[in-house]
Coordinates of C-alpha atoms in Angstrom, one line a residue:
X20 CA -5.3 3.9 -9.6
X21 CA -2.0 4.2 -8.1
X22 CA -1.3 7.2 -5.9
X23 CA 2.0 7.7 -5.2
X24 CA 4.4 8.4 -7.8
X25 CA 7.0 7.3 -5.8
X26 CA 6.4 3.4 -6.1
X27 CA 8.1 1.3 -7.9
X28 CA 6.7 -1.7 -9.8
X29 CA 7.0 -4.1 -7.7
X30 CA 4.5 -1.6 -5.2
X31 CA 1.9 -1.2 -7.8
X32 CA 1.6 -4.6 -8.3
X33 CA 1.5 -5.0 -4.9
X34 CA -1.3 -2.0 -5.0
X35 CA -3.4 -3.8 -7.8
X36 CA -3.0 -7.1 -6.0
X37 CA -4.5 -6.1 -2.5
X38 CA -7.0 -3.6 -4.7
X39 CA -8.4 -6.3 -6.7
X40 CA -8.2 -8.9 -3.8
X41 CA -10.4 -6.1 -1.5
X42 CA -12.9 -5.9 -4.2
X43 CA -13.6 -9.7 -4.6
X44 CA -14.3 -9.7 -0.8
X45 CA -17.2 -7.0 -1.1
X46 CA -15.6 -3.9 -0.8
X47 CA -16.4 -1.0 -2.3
X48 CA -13.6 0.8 -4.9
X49 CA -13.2 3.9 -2.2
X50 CA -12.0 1.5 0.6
X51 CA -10.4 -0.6 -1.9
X52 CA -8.3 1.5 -2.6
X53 CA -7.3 3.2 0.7
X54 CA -6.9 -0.1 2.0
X55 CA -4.3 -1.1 -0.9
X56 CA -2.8 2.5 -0.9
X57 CA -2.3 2.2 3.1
X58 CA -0.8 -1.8 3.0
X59 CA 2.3 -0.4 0.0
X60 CA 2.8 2.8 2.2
X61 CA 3.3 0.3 5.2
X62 CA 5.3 -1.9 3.7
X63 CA 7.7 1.1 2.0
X64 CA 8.2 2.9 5.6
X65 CA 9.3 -1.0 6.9
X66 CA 11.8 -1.3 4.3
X67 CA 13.3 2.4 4.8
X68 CA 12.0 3.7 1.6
X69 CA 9.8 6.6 3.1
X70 CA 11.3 9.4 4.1
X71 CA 8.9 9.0 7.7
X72 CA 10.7 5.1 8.8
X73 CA 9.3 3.8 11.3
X74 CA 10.5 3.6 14.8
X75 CA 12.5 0.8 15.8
X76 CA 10.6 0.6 19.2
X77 CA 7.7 -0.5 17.0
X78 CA 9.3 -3.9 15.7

């Protein structure tokens, strides 16, 4: 379940990916899936795609 109609492909692959990677390791589809949704939103504000970037003091 993606959750951000804002990603691209590439991010809900990425989503799916870590999704289906968390739920191999035990957990459950509710953390799953914050977990996924919280890694793409990451990686997004890194690469200037959110409209929240993140600090340069933070590198």
């Amino acid at each position: 379940m993606v959750r951000d109609n804002h990603w691209d492909e590439d991010d809900q692959k990425q989503y799916k990916h870590i999704h289906d990677t968390e739920i191999e390791r035990g957990q459950d589809e509710k953390t799953s899936e914050r977990i996924a949704a919280a890694t793409v939103n990451k990686q997004r504000t890194r690469e200037g795609r959110t409209l929240k970037q993140e600090r340069s003091d933070k590198n």
